[in-house]
Amino acid sequence: MEIKNLSTRMLSKIAKSDEHGENSPYFDGWKAYDSDPFDPIRNPNGVIQMGLAENQLCFDLVQEWIERNPEASICSHEGLHAFKNIALFQDYHGLPHFRNAVARFMAKMRGGRVSFDPDRIVMGGGATGANEMLMFCLADPGDAFLIPSPYYPAFDRDLRWRTGVKLIPINCQSSNNFKITKEALEESYQNAKVKVKGLILSNPSNPLGTILDKETFKTLIEFINDKKIHLVCDEIYAATVFGGANYTSVSEIIQEMECDRNLIHIVYSLSKDMGFPGFRVGIIYSYNDNVVNCARKMSSFGLVSSQTQHFLASMLSDDDFMDKYLLESSRRLASRHSKFTNGLDKVGISCLASNAGLFCWMDLRHLLKEETFEGELGLWRVVINDVKLNVSPGSSFHCQEPGWFRVCFANMDDETMEIALRRIRKFVGTNEQENARVKMAKPWRKNLRLSFSSITYDHETRVSSPVIMSSPRSPLVRAHT
Amino acid sequence: MELVLRNQEQVLSKIATSDGHGENSAYFDGWKAYDSDPYNPVNNPDGVIQMGLSENQLSFDLVQEWVLSHPEASLCTPEGAREFKDIAIFQDYHGLQEFRNAVARFMERVRGNRAVFDPDRIVMSGGATGAQETLTFCLADPGDAILVPTPYYPGNDRDLTWRTRVCLFPVICDSSNGFKITREGVESAYYKAQDSNLRVKGLLINNPSNPLGTVLDRETLTECLRFTQDKNIHLICDEIYSATVFRQPGFVSIAEIMQENLSRCDPNLVHIVYSLSKDLGFPGFRVGILYSYNDAVVTTARKMSSFGLVSTQTQRLIASMLSDESFVEMFLQESTRRLGTRHRMMSKALAQVGIGSLRGNAGLYGWMDLRRLLKAPTFEAEMELWHVIIDDVKINVSPGASFHCSEPGWFRVCFANMDEETMVVALYRICKFVVHNKESPENVDRRKPCQRRSKLEISVSFRRLKDELLMTPRSAMVQVKE
């Protein structure tokens, strides 16, 4: 405590606040995993990481491409001639061939139904940096953005921490499959005590895994035009749509209806569709010229490494490869999703019907001892400690109803997924027996000891030992696909 | 539905509609002139030569040789591809351990092993640009001030103030003492800031200095440390040019001063900004580093680094390269030797036509004294001279005003971002301009009779200068010690 006081006393308000959000339970599960990670050989009883939305299913395809295309690297014999120019290139416009390739790829995954202007492509430090940058461009400290809940927990950090912007949730209910309604939009807007500058949402949705239907989309466009507020569409899961579902991007909607395009902005990234979160490829695509210019100047704070730009420019502009990749990736995601949801279904666990994303929105309401968020957290700690799975509780996504959990399925191989399903089956079976016995014996009491607290990372001790890992780390589980 | 294009000022944020990005400064006009008419020895021999960009292009052959003989260092070669997945997936904001270890070790080598760096204090950022901003977010609130000695790198205005809403308050340094930072100067600025109701949170020093090309001596560094400790404010040391010191006096890092004074000072107030953009010549790779002796800053900055992490593909390459100790040793020696040679070439040529520069021993530029060429000792005259240099001499140099220099007539001229042939052409143009400018009717009468030379004498000495420039050997003379 003493050390913390000494080292924090001279810092800014931003530094001393908790707005980085890492004290949320969303990260506690990762910490549990970090201290006891599953490994099929070395630690078969460890925690299986199902809280990380990563796409590990198609690396074999990428690796094959790399071996066939050595000139894509500035470090290969074939590509070395470009090393100097690329290493020197720090122009925040980005490499033209990179922007062209990204624009092409974005159009391709939308079935060629829209085209993207490479001159509107602006880089950001991952979607994390891109989202923050947009907030800096569109809102002043104290202003607010509306956001449908449940939403990605790190938005609290990305959109608010250093920008001072507030988030106002739009309440979405399971009764209509968490769809955004006009009434909910109006209610959030009218009740806002501060100036609302825009609305942000992810489509496909994290954590729901659903895509916006056209009707809801039209309602949204009408709403933001009416209120003259911005619409930011985080489309980073756009190429994770599977099962032949019809994905509509905001870029298509605005072709079909009247809209002030100066209010429309897209955030994209290669972290989910391609599985390259380490490469930090964040993209802002704005239809507003001033936003493009301003964001581009800001992008100096988080440009994509020119080495990475150069490599990706090659890969993304290989049309044949990208066509095959998109098809195969979608097929593998569909297969994994189906295996997983069927497995859950067999033990009476349903998920919200979804056709995108790297996760399912699992309904565990029937397993709650009580229909409260305490009940949800209690169940979650049992899932981590006893079932040994890291899943993410709905409350960390600001879900308004307890009992929903996000569970990721694309960041592991088939064998590990089987083990996860087996553990869930066992837990559900045991839980049912236990419930039956307890109901007969005595009134329910809170007997779920919070054993998790024994391995909870104390924030204060972490501060004095910066070496303790507390950030998202990918499980190094080999994916056999 | 009525669709009205709203006034942009209401639709966008104040930050977006402000000038805080700094790109309306004259600093960028020169680049624009270059962009529209860039020099090329074959295609555009009369174009503008870029001497306003502080880049290190002198040692790429060494790097390329290393890269070619270490294919496993790259993820995208057949030798390295098997690591591709693990590296592409890795987004932990601590960074690859091997990367942090290699960077820490490199920073030690650059300081001749006189300082020790803990890899767990290495935090990544989006270039030094991102590091400066992140540090400012951690240390100061909107409206607070950070002292910065003038002249200083123009990008500081954007990096430290634009989105953070912190302000920079100048510590005026001038040529009377070689632009040295003095305790009195810093104190005076500190109290002036306070008188303006500004809360001073720190002092930013740049060592080696951009644009001066000088290093801070031990005494000055110690004074800066003492002052900030006394006033309980932060000391931020931007050491991104640390491996560009090509001549004595050698480089002294704040890390060394810290180690010597550990028992007497509060380490929570000391922070270093670093990058590989200048020392290695990799600005495109966006390798920014924040090193703090304050645990909470390390932790917080690390959380913030999510906004600008280094691509793991690049982390991997850099980790490999910088942990090759024999390569690093060879590179540091050879790179500084080449910088020294190039610097000598430039200063010698300029001296021959009577242009002095601040005596520099580091950096990728010289701080040129063109006060005698000004029509008047004003910034208007400096701007006028600058436009002549761009439009007539066809060289982009950077006017002192863009570095917030308090005296008109100083210009930063970069020498490491071109090959030798281009350097010769550039120097020739400058010298020719100076000579003709000296001999112009307005100037002739001002000089004493003994200073006047016949036209024949001038053209002969000029031709000799050109010949000398063309004959300057590639490999040069002085062994540079670290």
mmCIF file with all atom_site columns, C-alpha atoms in Angstrom, chain A residues 345-467:
data_model
loop_
_atom_site.group_PDB
_atom_site.id
_atom_site.type_symbol
_atom_site.label_atom_id
_atom_site.label_alt_id
_atom_site.label_comp_id
_atom_site.label_asym_id
_atom_site.label_entity_id
_atom_site.label_seq_id
_atom_site.pdbx_PDB_ins_code
_atom_site.Cartn_x
_atom_site.Cartn_y
_atom_site.Cartn_z
_atom_site.occupancy
_atom_site.B_iso_or_equiv
_atom_site.pdbx_formal_charge
_atom_site.auth_seq_id
_atom_site.auth_comp_id
_atom_site.auth_asym_id
_atom_site.auth_atom_id
_atom_site.pdbx_PDB_model_num
ATOM 1   C CA . ASP A 1 345 ? -28.156 -28.888 -26.478 1.00 0.00 ? 345 ASP A CA 1
ATOM 2   C CA . LYS A 1 346 ? -27.774 -32.535 -25.485 1.00 0.00 ? 346 LYS A CA 1
ATOM 3   C CA . VAL A 1 347 ? -27.442 -31.437 -21.860 1.00 0.00 ? 347 VAL A CA 1
ATOM 4   C CA . GLY A 1 348 ? -30.291 -28.995 -22.029 1.00 0.00 ? 348 GLY A CA 1
ATOM 5   C CA . ILE A 1 349 ? -28.239 -25.885 -22.516 1.00 0.00 ? 349 ILE A CA 1
ATOM 6   C CA . SER A 1 350 ? -29.446 -23.590 -25.239 1.00 0.00 ? 350 SER A CA 1
ATOM 7   C CA . CYS A 1 351 ? -27.689 -20.689 -26.874 1.00 0.00 ? 351 CYS A CA 1
ATOM 8   C CA . LEU A 1 352 ? -29.076 -17.624 -28.556 1.00 0.00 ? 352 LEU A CA 1
ATOM 9   C CA . ALA A 1 353 ? -29.524 -18.507 -32.220 1.00 0.00 ? 353 ALA A CA 1
ATOM 10  C CA . SER A 1 354 ? -26.495 -17.055 -33.952 1.00 0.00 ? 354 SER A CA 1
ATOM 11  C CA . ASN A 1 355 ? -24.669 -17.200 -37.249 1.00 0.00 ? 355 ASN A CA 1
ATOM 12  C CA . ALA A 1 356 ? -21.516 -15.191 -36.713 1.00 0.00 ? 356 ALA A CA 1
ATOM 13  C CA . GLY A 1 357 ? -18.671 -14.531 -34.323 1.00 0.00 ? 357 GLY A CA 1
ATOM 14  C CA . LEU A 1 358 ? -16.268 -16.815 -32.525 1.00 0.00 ? 358 LEU A CA 1
ATOM 15  C CA . PHE A 1 359 ? -18.539 -17.510 -29.551 1.00 0.00 ? 359 PHE A CA 1
ATOM 16  C CA . CYS A 1 360 ? -22.007 -18.487 -28.389 1.00 0.00 ? 360 CYS A CA 1
ATOM 17  C CA . TRP A 1 361 ? -24.274 -16.651 -26.015 1.00 0.00 ? 361 TRP A CA 1
ATOM 18  C CA . MET A 1 362 ? -25.131 -19.430 -23.652 1.00 0.00 ? 362 MET A CA 1
ATOM 19  C CA . ASP A 1 363 ? -28.312 -19.462 -21.567 1.00 0.00 ? 363 ASP A CA 1
ATOM 20  C CA . LEU A 1 364 ? -27.538 -20.787 -18.087 1.00 0.00 ? 364 LEU A CA 1
ATOM 21  C CA . ARG A 1 365 ? -30.428 -19.088 -16.360 1.00 0.00 ? 365 ARG A CA 1
ATOM 22  C CA . HIS A 1 366 ? -31.883 -22.422 -15.366 1.00 0.00 ? 366 HIS A CA 1
ATOM 23  C CA . LEU A 1 367 ? -28.678 -23.260 -13.492 1.00 0.00 ? 367 LEU A CA 1
ATOM 24  C CA . LEU A 1 368 ? -28.728 -20.149 -11.351 1.00 0.00 ? 368 LEU A CA 1
ATOM 25  C CA . LYS A 1 369 ? -29.411 -20.707 -7.701  1.00 0.00 ? 369 LYS A CA 1
ATOM 26  C CA . GLU A 1 370 ? -31.060 -17.321 -7.679  1.00 0.00 ? 370 GLU A CA 1
ATOM 27  C CA . GLU A 1 371 ? -32.010 -14.987 -10.472 1.00 0.00 ? 371 GLU A CA 1
ATOM 28  C CA . THR A 1 372 ? -29.576 -12.287 -9.547  1.00 0.00 ? 372 THR A CA 1
ATOM 29  C CA . PHE A 1 373 ? -26.136 -11.162 -10.594 1.00 0.00 ? 373 PHE A CA 1
ATOM 30  C CA . GLU A 1 374 ? -24.763 -12.552 -7.357  1.00 0.00 ? 374 GLU A CA 1
ATOM 31  C CA . GLY A 1 375 ? -26.235 -15.847 -8.459  1.00 0.00 ? 375 GLY A CA 1
ATOM 32  C CA . GLU A 1 376 ? -24.575 -15.429 -11.825 1.00 0.00 ? 376 GLU A CA 1
ATOM 33  C CA . LEU A 1 377 ? -21.174 -14.686 -10.308 1.00 0.00 ? 377 LEU A CA 1
ATOM 34  C CA . GLY A 1 378 ? -21.593 -17.599 -7.959  1.00 0.00 ? 378 GLY A CA 1
ATOM 35  C CA . LEU A 1 379 ? -22.298 -19.905 -10.860 1.00 0.00 ? 379 LEU A CA 1
ATOM 36  C CA . TRP A 1 380 ? -19.378 -18.457 -12.785 1.00 0.00 ? 380 TRP A CA 1
ATOM 37  C CA . ARG A 1 381 ? -16.923 -19.142 -9.988  1.00 0.00 ? 381 ARG A CA 1
ATOM 38  C CA . VAL A 1 382 ? -18.109 -22.707 -9.871  1.00 0.00 ? 382 VAL A CA 1
ATOM 39  C CA . VAL A 1 383 ? -17.607 -22.983 -13.638 1.00 0.00 ? 383 VAL A CA 1
ATOM 40  C CA . ILE A 1 384 ? -14.058 -21.702 -13.308 1.00 0.00 ? 384 ILE A CA 1
ATOM 41  C CA . ASN A 1 385 ? -13.043 -23.530 -10.151 1.00 0.00 ? 385 ASN A CA 1
ATOM 42  C CA . ASP A 1 386 ? -14.884 -26.803 -10.481 1.00 0.00 ? 386 ASP A CA 1
ATOM 43  C CA . VAL A 1 387 ? -15.683 -27.240 -14.139 1.00 0.00 ? 387 VAL A CA 1
ATOM 44  C CA . LYS A 1 388 ? -12.352 -25.616 -14.983 1.00 0.00 ? 388 LYS A CA 1
ATOM 45  C CA . LEU A 1 389 ? -13.562 -23.567 -17.915 1.00 0.00 ? 389 LEU A CA 1
ATOM 46  C CA . ASN A 1 390 ? -13.046 -19.885 -18.339 1.00 0.00 ? 390 ASN A CA 1
ATOM 47  C CA . VAL A 1 391 ? -16.260 -18.481 -19.761 1.00 0.00 ? 391 VAL A CA 1
ATOM 48  C CA . SER A 1 392 ? -17.366 -14.871 -19.505 1.00 0.00 ? 392 SER A CA 1
ATOM 49  C CA . PRO A 1 393 ? -20.351 -13.912 -17.342 1.00 0.00 ? 393 PRO A CA 1
ATOM 50  C CA . GLY A 1 394 ? -23.002 -11.747 -18.931 1.00 0.00 ? 394 GLY A CA 1
ATOM 51  C CA . SER A 1 395 ? -22.639 -9.078  -16.277 1.00 0.00 ? 395 SER A CA 1
ATOM 52  C CA . SER A 1 396 ? -19.156 -8.288  -17.569 1.00 0.00 ? 396 SER A CA 1
ATOM 53  C CA . PHE A 1 397 ? -20.881 -7.441  -20.868 1.00 0.00 ? 397 PHE A CA 1
ATOM 54  C CA . HIS A 1 398 ? -23.356 -5.225  -18.999 1.00 0.00 ? 398 HIS A CA 1
ATOM 55  C CA . CYS A 1 399 ? -26.173 -7.653  -19.764 1.00 0.00 ? 399 CYS A CA 1
ATOM 56  C CA . GLN A 1 400 ? -29.331 -6.570  -17.979 1.00 0.00 ? 400 GLN A CA 1
ATOM 57  C CA . GLU A 1 401 ? -30.441 -10.098 -17.188 1.00 0.00 ? 401 GLU A CA 1
ATOM 58  C CA . PRO A 1 402 ? -28.407 -12.546 -15.118 1.00 0.00 ? 402 PRO A CA 1
ATOM 59  C CA . GLY A 1 403 ? -27.641 -16.045 -16.319 1.00 0.00 ? 403 GLY A CA 1
ATOM 60  C CA . TRP A 1 404 ? -26.110 -15.486 -19.765 1.00 0.00 ? 404 TRP A CA 1
ATOM 61  C CA . PHE A 1 405 ? -22.523 -16.438 -20.518 1.00 0.00 ? 405 PHE A CA 1
ATOM 62  C CA . ARG A 1 406 ? -20.308 -15.956 -23.558 1.00 0.00 ? 406 ARG A CA 1
ATOM 63  C CA . VAL A 1 407 ? -18.326 -19.027 -24.467 1.00 0.00 ? 407 VAL A CA 1
ATOM 64  C CA . CYS A 1 408 ? -15.692 -19.003 -27.212 1.00 0.00 ? 408 CYS A CA 1
ATOM 65  C CA . PHE A 1 409 ? -15.222 -21.974 -29.475 1.00 0.00 ? 409 PHE A CA 1
ATOM 66  C CA . ALA A 1 410 ? -12.714 -21.030 -32.159 1.00 0.00 ? 410 ALA A CA 1
ATOM 67  C CA . ASN A 1 411 ? -9.565  -20.681 -30.107 1.00 0.00 ? 411 ASN A CA 1
ATOM 68  C CA . MET A 1 412 ? -8.824  -24.374 -29.561 1.00 0.00 ? 412 MET A CA 1
ATOM 69  C CA . ASP A 1 413 ? -8.555  -27.676 -31.402 1.00 0.00 ? 413 ASP A CA 1
ATOM 70  C CA . ASP A 1 414 ? -11.295 -30.288 -31.726 1.00 0.00 ? 414 ASP A CA 1
ATOM 71  C CA . GLU A 1 415 ? -9.948  -32.505 -28.950 1.00 0.00 ? 415 GLU A CA 1
ATOM 72  C CA . THR A 1 416 ? -9.909  -29.687 -26.442 1.00 0.00 ? 416 THR A CA 1
ATOM 73  C CA . MET A 1 417 ? -13.435 -28.745 -27.388 1.00 0.00 ? 417 MET A CA 1
ATOM 74  C CA . GLU A 1 418 ? -14.545 -32.312 -26.767 1.00 0.00 ? 418 GLU A CA 1
ATOM 75  C CA . ILE A 1 419 ? -12.961 -32.207 -23.324 1.00 0.00 ? 419 ILE A CA 1
ATOM 76  C CA . ALA A 1 420 ? -14.729 -28.916 -22.608 1.00 0.00 ? 420 ALA A CA 1
ATOM 77  C CA . LEU A 1 421 ? -18.084 -30.382 -23.614 1.00 0.00 ? 421 LEU A CA 1
ATOM 78  C CA . ARG A 1 422 ? -17.439 -33.439 -21.491 1.00 0.00 ? 422 ARG A CA 1
ATOM 79  C CA . ARG A 1 423 ? -16.760 -31.253 -18.467 1.00 0.00 ? 423 ARG A CA 1
ATOM 80  C CA . ILE A 1 424 ? -19.929 -29.278 -19.084 1.00 0.00 ? 424 ILE A CA 1
ATOM 81  C CA . ARG A 1 425 ? -21.959 -32.483 -19.422 1.00 0.00 ? 425 ARG A CA 1
ATOM 82  C CA . LYS A 1 426 ? -20.546 -33.771 -16.175 1.00 0.00 ? 426 LYS A CA 1
ATOM 83  C CA . PHE A 1 427 ? -21.197 -30.512 -14.397 1.00 0.00 ? 427 PHE A CA 1
ATOM 84  C CA . VAL A 1 428 ? -24.787 -30.266 -15.587 1.00 0.00 ? 428 VAL A CA 1
ATOM 85  C CA . GLY A 1 429 ? -25.438 -33.851 -14.589 1.00 0.00 ? 429 GLY A CA 1
ATOM 86  C CA . THR A 1 430 ? -23.923 -33.402 -11.157 1.00 0.00 ? 430 THR A CA 1
ATOM 87  C CA . ASN A 1 431 ? -25.662 -30.090 -10.712 1.00 0.00 ? 431 ASN A CA 1
ATOM 88  C CA . GLU A 1 432 ? -29.062 -31.598 -11.477 1.00 0.00 ? 432 GLU A CA 1
ATOM 89  C CA . GLN A 1 433 ? -28.558 -34.371 -8.988  1.00 0.00 ? 433 GLN A CA 1
ATOM 90  C CA . GLU A 1 434 ? -27.340 -31.915 -6.371  1.00 0.00 ? 434 GLU A CA 1
ATOM 91  C CA . ASN A 1 435 ? -30.281 -29.565 -6.969  1.00 0.00 ? 435 ASN A CA 1
ATOM 92  C CA . ALA A 1 436 ? -32.755 -32.382 -6.637  1.00 0.00 ? 436 ALA A CA 1
ATOM 93  C CA . ARG A 1 437 ? -31.142 -33.538 -3.397  1.00 0.00 ? 437 ARG A CA 1
ATOM 94  C CA . VAL A 1 438 ? -30.871 -30.082 -1.885  1.00 0.00 ? 438 VAL A CA 1
ATOM 95  C CA . LYS A 1 439 ? -34.441 -29.129 -2.782  1.00 0.00 ? 439 LYS A CA 1
ATOM 96  C CA . MET A 1 440 ? -35.708 -32.177 -0.979  1.00 0.00 ? 440 MET A CA 1
ATOM 97  C CA . ALA A 1 441 ? -33.431 -31.792 2.027   1.00 0.00 ? 441 ALA A CA 1
ATOM 98  C CA . LYS A 1 442 ? -33.487 -28.127 3.038   1.00 0.00 ? 442 LYS A CA 1
ATOM 99  C CA . PRO A 1 443 ? -34.135 -24.628 1.835   1.00 0.00 ? 443 PRO A CA 1
ATOM 100 C CA . TRP A 1 444 ? -31.422 -23.409 -0.490  1.00 0.00 ? 444 TRP A CA 1
ATOM 101 C CA . ARG A 1 445 ? -28.544 -21.715 1.178   1.00 0.00 ? 445 ARG A CA 1
ATOM 102 C CA . LYS A 1 446 ? -25.648 -19.942 -0.232  1.00 0.00 ? 446 LYS A CA 1
ATOM 103 C CA . ASN A 1 447 ? -23.250 -22.856 -0.104  1.00 0.00 ? 447 ASN A CA 1
ATOM 104 C CA . LEU A 1 448 ? -21.110 -21.822 -2.980  1.00 0.00 ? 448 LEU A CA 1
ATOM 105 C CA . ARG A 1 449 ? -18.010 -20.820 -1.138  1.00 0.00 ? 449 ARG A CA 1
ATOM 106 C CA . LEU A 1 450 ? -16.211 -18.219 -3.078  1.00 0.00 ? 450 LEU A CA 1
ATOM 107 C CA . SER A 1 451 ? -13.108 -20.326 -3.348  1.00 0.00 ? 451 SER A CA 1
ATOM 108 C CA . PHE A 1 452 ? -12.099 -18.205 -6.274  1.00 0.00 ? 452 PHE A CA 1
ATOM 109 C CA . SER A 1 453 ? -11.132 -15.493 -3.828  1.00 0.00 ? 453 SER A CA 1
ATOM 110 C CA . SER A 1 454 ? -8.113  -17.554 -2.823  1.00 0.00 ? 454 SER A CA 1
ATOM 111 C CA . ILE A 1 455 ? -6.613  -17.116 -6.240  1.00 0.00 ? 455 ILE A CA 1
ATOM 112 C CA . THR A 1 456 ? -8.002  -13.702 -7.015  1.00 0.00 ? 456 THR A CA 1
ATOM 113 C CA . TYR A 1 457 ? -5.208  -11.418 -7.987  1.00 0.00 ? 457 TYR A CA 1
ATOM 114 C CA . ASP A 1 458 ? -5.029  -8.595  -5.568  1.00 0.00 ? 458 ASP A CA 1
ATOM 115 C CA . HIS A 1 459 ? -4.805  -5.409  -7.554  1.00 0.00 ? 459 HIS A CA 1
ATOM 116 C CA . GLU A 1 460 ? -2.517  -3.804  -5.060  1.00 0.00 ? 460 GLU A CA 1
ATOM 117 C CA . THR A 1 461 ? 0.100   -6.506  -5.013  1.00 0.00 ? 461 THR A CA 1
ATOM 118 C CA . ARG A 1 462 ? 0.054   -6.509  -8.773  1.00 0.00 ? 462 ARG A CA 1
ATOM 119 C CA . VAL A 1 463 ? 1.023   -2.883  -8.823  1.00 0.00 ? 463 VAL A CA 1
ATOM 120 C CA . SER A 1 464 ? 4.265   -3.552  -7.018  1.00 0.00 ? 464 SER A CA 1
ATOM 121 C CA . SER A 1 465 ? 5.145   -6.505  -9.229  1.00 0.00 ? 465 SER A CA 1
ATOM 122 C CA . PRO A 1 466 ? 4.477   -5.465  -12.765 1.00 0.00 ? 466 PRO A CA 1
ATOM 123 C CA . VAL A 1 467 ? 5.730   -8.830  -13.961 1.00 0.00 ? 467 VAL A CA 1
#
